[in-house]
Amino acid sequence: MNKKLKIAQFGLGPIGVATLKLAASKPWAQVIGGIDIDPAKAGRDLGDLTGVRGLRSLAVYQSIEQLFAHGKPDIIFHTAVSRFRAAYPQLEEIARHGISVVSSCEELLFPQLRKPALARRLDGICRRTGARIVAAGVNPGFVMDVLPLCLSGVSCNVRAVHVQRVVNASTRRGPLQRKIGSGLPPEEFRRRLRQGKVGHAGLRESLALIAHTLGWKTQRITERGDAVLAERAIHTSYVAVKKGLTCGLHQRAEAKVNGRIVLTLDLKMYLDAADPHDAIQIVGDPPIELRINCGVAGDQATAGALVNTARRLLSAMPGLLLVTDLPLPHLD
Amino acid sequence: MNKKLKIAQFGLGPIGVATLKLAASKPWAQVIGGIDIDPAKAGRDLGDLTGVRGLRSLAVYQSIEQLFAHGKPDIIFHTAVSRFRAAYPQLEEIARHGISVVSSCEELLFPQLRKPALARRLDGICRRTGARIVAAGVNPGFVMDVLPLCLSGVSCNVRAVHVQRVVNASTRRGPLQRKIGSGLPPEEFRRRLRQGKVGHAGLRESLALIAHTLGWKTQRITERGDAVLAERAIHTSYVAVKKGLTCGLHQRAEAKVNGRIVLTLDLKMYLDAADPHDAIQIVGDPPIELRINCGVAGDQATAGALVNTARRLLSAMPGLLLVTDLPLPHLD
């Protein structure tokens, strides 16, 4: 506790800036710089970019190499991409320097699902250099995976887990309102969803993490998604959607064990969604039904999830880790 | 995973028997015996006592020493007493042999609160011998401490934590129905509550664990308790309560930071309680309000909490540990 942790922020979009501001407010953290590959951000003053006085005269670098030439952090908050494949070269470069990462990369929640060979390789590098890498967030990372797993900790037996999350996307950041397809004609939404250009990333990873942790051998994981259409014109601070066009999405992942559906994760994120909430049902002994009215609000909570993971991560063994390898989450 | 964990059960009341039955059903566990200081149980066949065929020809020993003369377990489930002071000699004897313990002892949740010197001593013994000791349970151990802490893990800031638990004690085991004072005249209930002979143990420990983990320096922890009186005659399988007599309790612990009440734990456990539930309010950024209708049912869940802690405990560093030192809880 005597020595402050040196922190750098990789990715200075809304979540990255929120994470950096929160980290800068912690007595145990000392921010040493930012990284963003966007030339419009690189080279700027971090204090100007974030509006945080204490970050003035710190730089935004355009690459990891440039940051490391000026100083090495103990840990990097990485909020740059959703796909593990896209994150991989960035994470590998950081890990080769023995530096640890808490990342919001959705597929990193359970990287062995889509890219087992890359995951093994990154794990090997971390073990050799002493780096620790883990994903954190609200969804994936908490509401639809960590929280149901935590509830299963007081269970004698679990036969099924069902999670529902309804998010009113009108209350969320601009990039998210666009990522859910706001304003697209439904056919265009479906085309882009198939290409992975819109949609929520990480639902399958949440499901796979639950199955893995409970020791369930799931057969196939199926995922479906479709547009939710605006029933009237909707205007937010970021987007305008005409009646009949896409105002968000409904995605659902399911898995069977022995032919029976035992895991369902159901996510609705759309503009002006009524009754936003998170609901978890543990079908088991004892049965548990949990509800969070209004749900865990995404953007702010994601910054909290990332920052609150840093010191717990550094207390863990080196490697490419799962959130379930770390001690109980808590405000730090 | 290749070698089974050798398990012994210390304390063969209803919770101990439920824990032992659950442990015996796990593919990773091998039960080697039981311990109970009650001469009516010691010497009996564990299979007869529990009704579990697979435990036949295993013995109930009257002491730790007797059990160890026959074989050493890897871990002991300890469900014998509520007070840390009473548990201490039992835990010390086990720890001296380097054997780990998951205990339902309520005050062990945060043993440094009432007996810091004893806690330090036991921790030192564990570190020398390689033993790990931790408390687990539903309350304390989950609903009023671990779960609110887990929610704080997605918080940027927490200003207050309020937890309410309402338990319909008519659905619970006999010893609990008696421990909440069922059938006592209210004056007698208050007298015994002051003496610590009735009442829920561990409420202050839950509060202290939250404050400790959040890094809050609380001023005084206050705890109040009173009888809930039967509005009509109540009969359960275990007790009969006349109208106007005690049918349970209402306990409340509070703590202030800088003169402001920031932690409240409010517990009602009485016969025929309407609308049993668990409710957690995190006053912070973001605000979070969670509700579990019907609440986490105590007795079955306590056995689950104990058994699900065993393998996570053995992966941790030796010492007298807090539940917050262990990886995320989950069904094992």
PDB file of C-alpha atoms in Angstrom, chain B residues 53-265:
ATOM      1  CA  ARG B  53     -25.614 -45.752   2.748  1.00  0.00           C
ATOM      2  CA  GLY B  54     -22.170 -44.742   1.449  1.00  0.00           C
ATOM      3  CA  LEU B  55     -21.124 -43.624   4.937  1.00  0.00           C
ATOM      4  CA  ARG B  56     -21.742 -47.002   6.575  1.00  0.00           C
ATOM      5  CA  SER B  57     -18.897 -48.426   8.599  1.00  0.00           C
ATOM      6  CA  LEU B  58     -17.425 -44.950   9.122  1.00  0.00           C
ATOM      7  CA  ALA B  59     -17.317 -43.870  12.749  1.00  0.00           C
ATOM      8  CA  VAL B  60     -18.403 -40.861  14.770  1.00  0.00           C
ATOM      9  CA  TYR B  61     -15.477 -40.013  17.045  1.00  0.00           C
ATOM     10  CA  GLN B  62     -15.786 -38.067  20.279  1.00  0.00           C
ATOM     11  CA  SER B  63     -12.654 -35.987  19.724  1.00  0.00           C
ATOM     12  CA  ILE B  64     -10.313 -34.693  17.052  1.00  0.00           C
ATOM     13  CA  GLU B  65      -7.559 -36.789  18.572  1.00  0.00           C
ATOM     14  CA  GLN B  66      -9.584 -39.983  18.132  1.00  0.00           C
ATOM     15  CA  LEU B  67     -10.327 -39.178  14.507  1.00  0.00           C
ATOM     16  CA  PHE B  68      -6.681 -38.362  13.747  1.00  0.00           C
ATOM     17  CA  ALA B  69      -5.592 -41.661  15.307  1.00  0.00           C
ATOM     18  CA  HIS B  70      -7.601 -43.375  12.565  1.00  0.00           C
ATOM     19  CA  GLY B  71      -6.720 -41.099   9.652  1.00  0.00           C
ATOM     20  CA  LYS B  72      -6.060 -37.512   8.732  1.00  0.00           C
ATOM     21  CA  PRO B  73      -8.467 -35.548   6.565  1.00  0.00           C
ATOM     22  CA  ASP B  74      -7.416 -32.785   4.154  1.00  0.00           C
ATOM     23  CA  ILE B  75     -10.237 -30.601   5.379  1.00  0.00           C
ATOM     24  CA  ILE B  76     -12.776 -30.513   8.185  1.00  0.00           C
ATOM     25  CA  PHE B  77     -16.242 -28.979   8.026  1.00  0.00           C
ATOM     26  CA  HIS B  78     -16.787 -27.465  11.461  1.00  0.00           C
ATOM     27  CA  THR B  79     -20.394 -26.783  12.479  1.00  0.00           C
ATOM     28  CA  ALA B  80     -20.231 -26.822  16.239  1.00  0.00           C
ATOM     29  CA  VAL B  81     -20.408 -23.373  17.855  1.00  0.00           C
ATOM     30  CA  SER B  82     -21.257 -19.729  17.122  1.00  0.00           C
ATOM     31  CA  ARG B  83     -18.640 -18.006  19.297  1.00  0.00           C
ATOM     32  CA  PHE B  84     -15.034 -17.712  18.147  1.00  0.00           C
ATOM     33  CA  ARG B  85     -13.864 -18.095  21.748  1.00  0.00           C
ATOM     34  CA  ALA B  86     -15.639 -21.449  21.981  1.00  0.00           C
ATOM     35  CA  ALA B  87     -14.380 -22.556  18.568  1.00  0.00           C
ATOM     36  CA  TYR B  88     -10.801 -21.530  19.283  1.00  0.00           C
ATOM     37  CA  PRO B  89      -9.466 -24.617  21.115  1.00  0.00           C
ATOM     38  CA  GLN B  90     -11.051 -26.898  18.503  1.00  0.00           C
ATOM     39  CA  LEU B  91      -9.645 -24.899  15.591  1.00  0.00           C
ATOM     40  CA  GLU B  92      -6.218 -24.613  17.201  1.00  0.00           C
ATOM     41  CA  GLU B  93      -5.970 -28.356  17.692  1.00  0.00           C
ATOM     42  CA  ILE B  94      -6.879 -28.969  14.047  1.00  0.00           C
ATOM     43  CA  ALA B  95      -4.556 -26.222  12.755  1.00  0.00           C
ATOM     44  CA  ARG B  96      -1.611 -27.617  14.721  1.00  0.00           C
ATOM     45  CA  HIS B  97      -1.900 -30.705  12.530  1.00  0.00           C
ATOM     46  CA  GLY B  98      -1.788 -28.548   9.386  1.00  0.00           C
ATOM     47  CA  ILE B  99      -5.367 -29.460   8.506  1.00  0.00           C
ATOM     48  CA  SER B 100      -7.713 -26.900   6.974  1.00  0.00           C
ATOM     49  CA  VAL B 101     -11.188 -25.954   8.197  1.00  0.00           C
ATOM     50  CA  VAL B 102     -14.335 -24.475   6.688  1.00  0.00           C
ATOM     51  CA  SER B 103     -16.451 -23.437   9.659  1.00  0.00           C
ATOM     52  CA  SER B 104     -19.988 -22.187  10.137  1.00  0.00           C
ATOM     53  CA  CYS B 105     -18.875 -20.420  13.360  1.00  0.00           C
ATOM     54  CA  GLU B 106     -20.550 -17.033  12.959  1.00  0.00           C
ATOM     55  CA  GLU B 107     -17.960 -14.963  14.797  1.00  0.00           C
ATOM     56  CA  LEU B 108     -15.172 -16.536  12.724  1.00  0.00           C
ATOM     57  CA  LEU B 109     -16.401 -14.493   9.749  1.00  0.00           C
ATOM     58  CA  PHE B 110     -14.354 -11.597  11.130  1.00  0.00           C
ATOM     59  CA  PRO B 111     -12.608 -13.006  14.216  1.00  0.00           C
ATOM     60  CA  GLN B 112     -10.397  -9.969  14.781  1.00  0.00           C
ATOM     61  CA  LEU B 113     -13.485  -7.956  15.792  1.00  0.00           C
ATOM     62  CA  ARG B 114     -13.924  -9.502  19.252  1.00  0.00           C
ATOM     63  CA  LYS B 115     -10.710 -11.467  19.792  1.00  0.00           C
ATOM     64  CA  PRO B 116      -7.855  -9.899  17.824  1.00  0.00           C
ATOM     65  CA  ALA B 117      -5.132 -11.578  19.902  1.00  0.00           C
ATOM     66  CA  LEU B 118      -6.647 -15.051  19.468  1.00  0.00           C
ATOM     67  CA  ALA B 119      -7.117 -14.381  15.745  1.00  0.00           C
ATOM     68  CA  ARG B 120      -3.456 -13.402  15.343  1.00  0.00           C
ATOM     69  CA  ARG B 121      -2.374 -16.469  17.264  1.00  0.00           C
ATOM     70  CA  LEU B 122      -4.465 -18.849  15.163  1.00  0.00           C
ATOM     71  CA  ASP B 123      -3.262 -17.140  11.977  1.00  0.00           C
ATOM     72  CA  GLY B 124       0.345 -17.648  13.068  1.00  0.00           C
ATOM     73  CA  ILE B 125      -0.221 -21.347  13.750  1.00  0.00           C
ATOM     74  CA  CYS B 126      -1.867 -21.795  10.341  1.00  0.00           C
ATOM     75  CA  ARG B 127       1.010 -20.084   8.545  1.00  0.00           C
ATOM     76  CA  ARG B 128       3.519 -22.329  10.291  1.00  0.00           C
ATOM     77  CA  THR B 129       1.663 -25.581   9.642  1.00  0.00           C
ATOM     78  CA  GLY B 130       0.140 -24.795   6.224  1.00  0.00           C
ATOM     79  CA  ALA B 131      -3.455 -24.920   7.452  1.00  0.00           C
ATOM     80  CA  ARG B 132      -6.149 -22.630   6.054  1.00  0.00           C
ATOM     81  CA  ILE B 133      -9.180 -21.669   8.137  1.00  0.00           C
ATOM     82  CA  VAL B 134     -12.175 -19.683   6.937  1.00  0.00           C
ATOM     83  CA  ALA B 135     -15.804 -19.169   7.896  1.00  0.00           C
ATOM     84  CA  ALA B 136     -18.591 -19.727   5.375  1.00  0.00           C
ATOM     85  CA  GLY B 137     -22.357 -19.620   5.462  1.00  0.00           C
ATOM     86  CA  VAL B 138     -25.433 -17.788   4.281  1.00  0.00           C
ATOM     87  CA  ASN B 139     -25.772 -15.320   7.130  1.00  0.00           C
ATOM     88  CA  PRO B 140     -23.170 -14.398   8.067  1.00  0.00           C
ATOM     89  CA  GLY B 141     -21.090 -15.322   5.041  1.00  0.00           C
ATOM     90  CA  PHE B 142     -23.187 -14.356   2.042  1.00  0.00           C
ATOM     91  CA  VAL B 143     -26.445 -12.397   2.013  1.00  0.00           C
ATOM     92  CA  MET B 144     -25.526  -9.564   4.375  1.00  0.00           C
ATOM     93  CA  ASP B 145     -21.791  -9.262   3.580  1.00  0.00           C
ATOM     94  CA  VAL B 146     -20.366 -11.156   0.569  1.00  0.00           C
ATOM     95  CA  LEU B 147     -23.216 -10.272  -1.794  1.00  0.00           C
ATOM     96  CA  PRO B 148     -23.208  -6.511  -1.019  1.00  0.00           C
ATOM     97  CA  LEU B 149     -19.413  -6.488  -1.352  1.00  0.00           C
ATOM     98  CA  CYS B 150     -19.655  -8.264  -4.700  1.00  0.00           C
ATOM     99  CA  LEU B 151     -22.099  -5.586  -5.920  1.00  0.00           C
ATOM    100  CA  SER B 152     -19.695  -2.862  -4.826  1.00  0.00           C
ATOM    101  CA  GLY B 153     -17.226  -4.366  -7.307  1.00  0.00           C
ATOM    102  CA  VAL B 154     -19.009  -2.581 -10.169  1.00  0.00           C
ATOM    103  CA  SER B 155     -19.234   0.700  -8.252  1.00  0.00           C
ATOM    104  CA  CYS B 156     -17.175   3.828  -8.821  1.00  0.00           C
ATOM    105  CA  ASN B 157     -18.047   5.079  -5.389  1.00  0.00           C
ATOM    106  CA  VAL B 158     -20.146   3.828  -2.458  1.00  0.00           C
ATOM    107  CA  ARG B 159     -21.594   6.218   0.116  1.00  0.00           C
ATOM    108  CA  ALA B 160     -23.701   3.722   2.081  1.00  0.00           C
ATOM    109  CA  VAL B 161     -24.747   0.064   2.151  1.00  0.00           C
ATOM    110  CA  HIS B 162     -28.096  -1.035   3.577  1.00  0.00           C
ATOM    111  CA  VAL B 163     -29.157  -4.675   3.849  1.00  0.00           C
ATOM    112  CA  GLN B 164     -32.455  -6.103   5.023  1.00  0.00           C
ATOM    113  CA  ARG B 165     -33.209  -9.753   5.565  1.00  0.00           C
ATOM    114  CA  VAL B 166     -36.604 -11.126   6.573  1.00  0.00           C
ATOM    115  CA  VAL B 167     -36.667 -14.862   7.316  1.00  0.00           C
ATOM    116  CA  ASN B 168     -39.794 -16.910   7.905  1.00  0.00           C
ATOM    117  CA  ALA B 169     -38.374 -19.032  10.719  1.00  0.00           C
ATOM    118  CA  SER B 170     -41.291 -21.496  10.486  1.00  0.00           C
ATOM    119  CA  THR B 171     -39.494 -22.987   7.479  1.00  0.00           C
ATOM    120  CA  ARG B 172     -36.230 -23.476   9.378  1.00  0.00           C
ATOM    121  CA  ARG B 173     -34.646 -26.148  11.561  1.00  0.00           C
ATOM    122  CA  GLY B 174     -35.586 -26.700  15.229  1.00  0.00           C
ATOM    123  CA  PRO B 175     -32.370 -25.342  16.791  1.00  0.00           C
ATOM    124  CA  LEU B 176     -32.848 -22.077  14.888  1.00  0.00           C
ATOM    125  CA  GLN B 177     -36.470 -21.770  15.989  1.00  0.00           C
ATOM    126  CA  ARG B 178     -35.262 -22.063  19.562  1.00  0.00           C
ATOM    127  CA  LYS B 179     -32.255 -19.760  19.057  1.00  0.00           C
ATOM    128  CA  ILE B 180     -34.566 -16.926  18.057  1.00  0.00           C
ATOM    129  CA  GLY B 181     -36.371 -17.279  21.393  1.00  0.00           C
ATOM    130  CA  SER B 182     -39.621 -18.864  20.247  1.00  0.00           C
ATOM    131  CA  GLY B 183     -42.053 -19.254  23.134  1.00  0.00           C
ATOM    132  CA  LEU B 184     -40.199 -17.065  25.623  1.00  0.00           C
ATOM    133  CA  PRO B 185     -41.939 -14.228  27.472  1.00  0.00           C
ATOM    134  CA  PRO B 186     -40.528 -10.980  26.028  1.00  0.00           C
ATOM    135  CA  GLU B 187     -38.711 -10.032  29.256  1.00  0.00           C
ATOM    136  CA  GLU B 188     -37.032 -13.414  29.370  1.00  0.00           C
ATOM    137  CA  PHE B 189     -36.076 -13.051  25.699  1.00  0.00           C
ATOM    138  CA  ARG B 190     -34.429  -9.675  26.406  1.00  0.00           C
ATOM    139  CA  ARG B 191     -32.581 -11.093  29.405  1.00  0.00           C
ATOM    140  CA  ARG B 192     -31.214 -14.002  27.379  1.00  0.00           C
ATOM    141  CA  LEU B 193     -30.388 -11.758  24.435  1.00  0.00           C
ATOM    142  CA  ARG B 194     -28.211  -9.600  26.731  1.00  0.00           C
ATOM    143  CA  GLN B 195     -26.483 -12.786  27.894  1.00  0.00           C
ATOM    144  CA  GLY B 196     -25.961 -13.937  24.306  1.00  0.00           C
ATOM    145  CA  LYS B 197     -28.038 -17.065  24.886  1.00  0.00           C
ATOM    146  CA  VAL B 198     -30.598 -16.290  22.208  1.00  0.00           C
ATOM    147  CA  GLY B 199     -30.291 -14.176  19.093  1.00  0.00           C
ATOM    148  CA  HIS B 200     -28.565 -14.219  15.748  1.00  0.00           C
ATOM    149  CA  ALA B 201     -24.774 -14.313  15.988  1.00  0.00           C
ATOM    150  CA  GLY B 202     -22.577 -12.635  13.438  1.00  0.00           C
ATOM    151  CA  LEU B 203     -24.453  -9.461  12.495  1.00  0.00           C
ATOM    152  CA  ARG B 204     -21.681  -7.238  13.804  1.00  0.00           C
ATOM    153  CA  GLU B 205     -19.122  -9.437  12.067  1.00  0.00           C
ATOM    154  CA  SER B 206     -20.931  -9.005   8.725  1.00  0.00           C
ATOM    155  CA  LEU B 207     -20.865  -5.256   9.186  1.00  0.00           C
ATOM    156  CA  ALA B 208     -17.214  -5.228  10.241  1.00  0.00           C
ATOM    157  CA  LEU B 209     -16.239  -7.351   7.219  1.00  0.00           C
ATOM    158  CA  ILE B 210     -17.953  -4.913   4.847  1.00  0.00           C
ATOM    159  CA  ALA B 211     -16.303  -1.894   6.494  1.00  0.00           C
ATOM    160  CA  HIS B 212     -12.893  -3.592   6.526  1.00  0.00           C
ATOM    161  CA  THR B 213     -13.093  -4.634   2.874  1.00  0.00           C
ATOM    162  CA  LEU B 214     -14.265  -1.217   1.706  1.00  0.00           C
ATOM    163  CA  GLY B 215     -11.478   0.399   3.746  1.00  0.00           C
ATOM    164  CA  TRP B 216     -13.964   2.351   5.877  1.00  0.00           C
ATOM    165  CA  LYS B 217     -12.861   3.397   9.343  1.00  0.00           C
ATOM    166  CA  THR B 218     -16.134   3.054  11.207  1.00  0.00           C
ATOM    167  CA  GLN B 219     -16.652   4.718  14.525  1.00  0.00           C
ATOM    168  CA  ARG B 220     -18.787   2.652  16.863  1.00  0.00           C
ATOM    169  CA  ILE B 221     -20.749  -0.390  15.686  1.00  0.00           C
ATOM    170  CA  THR B 222     -24.085  -0.397  17.501  1.00  0.00           C
ATOM    171  CA  GLU B 223     -26.364  -3.405  17.658  1.00  0.00           C
ATOM    172  CA  ARG B 224     -29.886  -3.538  18.978  1.00  0.00           C
ATOM    173  CA  GLY B 225     -32.289  -6.419  19.241  1.00  0.00           C
ATOM    174  CA  ASP B 226     -35.768  -7.115  20.517  1.00  0.00           C
ATOM    175  CA  ALA B 227     -38.428  -9.791  20.492  1.00  0.00           C
ATOM    176  CA  VAL B 228     -41.107 -10.043  17.834  1.00  0.00           C
ATOM    177  CA  LEU B 229     -44.322 -11.094  19.579  1.00  0.00           C
ATOM    178  CA  ALA B 230     -46.814 -13.622  18.239  1.00  0.00           C
ATOM    179  CA  GLU B 231     -50.061 -11.963  17.160  1.00  0.00           C
ATOM    180  CA  ARG B 232     -51.781 -15.329  17.419  1.00  0.00           C
ATOM    181  CA  ALA B 233     -50.859 -18.831  18.589  1.00  0.00           C
ATOM    182  CA  ILE B 234     -48.270 -20.474  16.300  1.00  0.00           C
ATOM    183  CA  HIS B 235     -47.421 -24.171  16.019  1.00  0.00           C
ATOM    184  CA  THR B 236     -44.482 -25.509  14.009  1.00  0.00           C
ATOM    185  CA  SER B 237     -42.984 -29.012  13.900  1.00  0.00           C
ATOM    186  CA  TYR B 238     -40.587 -27.943  16.654  1.00  0.00           C
ATOM    187  CA  VAL B 239     -42.228 -25.294  18.872  1.00  0.00           C
ATOM    188  CA  ALA B 240     -45.585 -23.988  20.086  1.00  0.00           C
ATOM    189  CA  VAL B 241     -45.918 -20.264  20.833  1.00  0.00           C
ATOM    190  CA  LYS B 242     -48.869 -18.668  22.589  1.00  0.00           C
ATOM    191  CA  LYS B 243     -50.214 -15.302  21.499  1.00  0.00           C
ATOM    192  CA  GLY B 244     -48.174 -12.459  23.031  1.00  0.00           C
ATOM    193  CA  LEU B 245     -45.022 -14.543  23.558  1.00  0.00           C
ATOM    194  CA  THR B 246     -41.797 -14.293  21.544  1.00  0.00           C
ATOM    195  CA  CYS B 247     -41.982 -15.795  18.053  1.00  0.00           C
ATOM    196  CA  GLY B 248     -38.637 -14.464  16.850  1.00  0.00           C
ATOM    197  CA  LEU B 249     -36.374 -11.454  16.744  1.00  0.00           C
ATOM    198  CA  HIS B 250     -35.541  -8.187  15.101  1.00  0.00           C
ATOM    199  CA  GLN B 251     -31.842  -7.267  15.209  1.00  0.00           C
ATOM    200  CA  ARG B 252     -30.129  -4.307  13.663  1.00  0.00           C
ATOM    201  CA  ALA B 253     -26.485  -3.283  13.443  1.00  0.00           C
ATOM    202  CA  GLU B 254     -25.350   0.149  12.328  1.00  0.00           C
ATOM    203  CA  ALA B 255     -22.086   1.957  11.859  1.00  0.00           C
ATOM    204  CA  LYS B 256     -21.175   5.553  11.221  1.00  0.00           C
ATOM    205  CA  VAL B 257     -18.300   7.072   9.302  1.00  0.00           C
ATOM    206  CA  ASN B 258     -17.692  10.760  10.040  1.00  0.00           C
ATOM    207  CA  GLY B 259     -20.927  10.975  12.025  1.00  0.00           C
ATOM    208  CA  ARG B 260     -23.112   9.702   9.174  1.00  0.00           C
ATOM    209  CA  ILE B 261     -24.794   6.277   9.233  1.00  0.00           C
ATOM    210  CA  VAL B 262     -23.281   4.452   6.271  1.00  0.00           C
ATOM    211  CA  LEU B 263     -23.887   0.786   7.076  1.00  0.00           C
ATOM    212  CA  THR B 264     -27.124  -0.759   8.309  1.00  0.00           C
ATOM    213  CA  LEU B 265     -27.866  -4.455   8.546  1.00  0.00           C
TER     214      LEU B 265
END
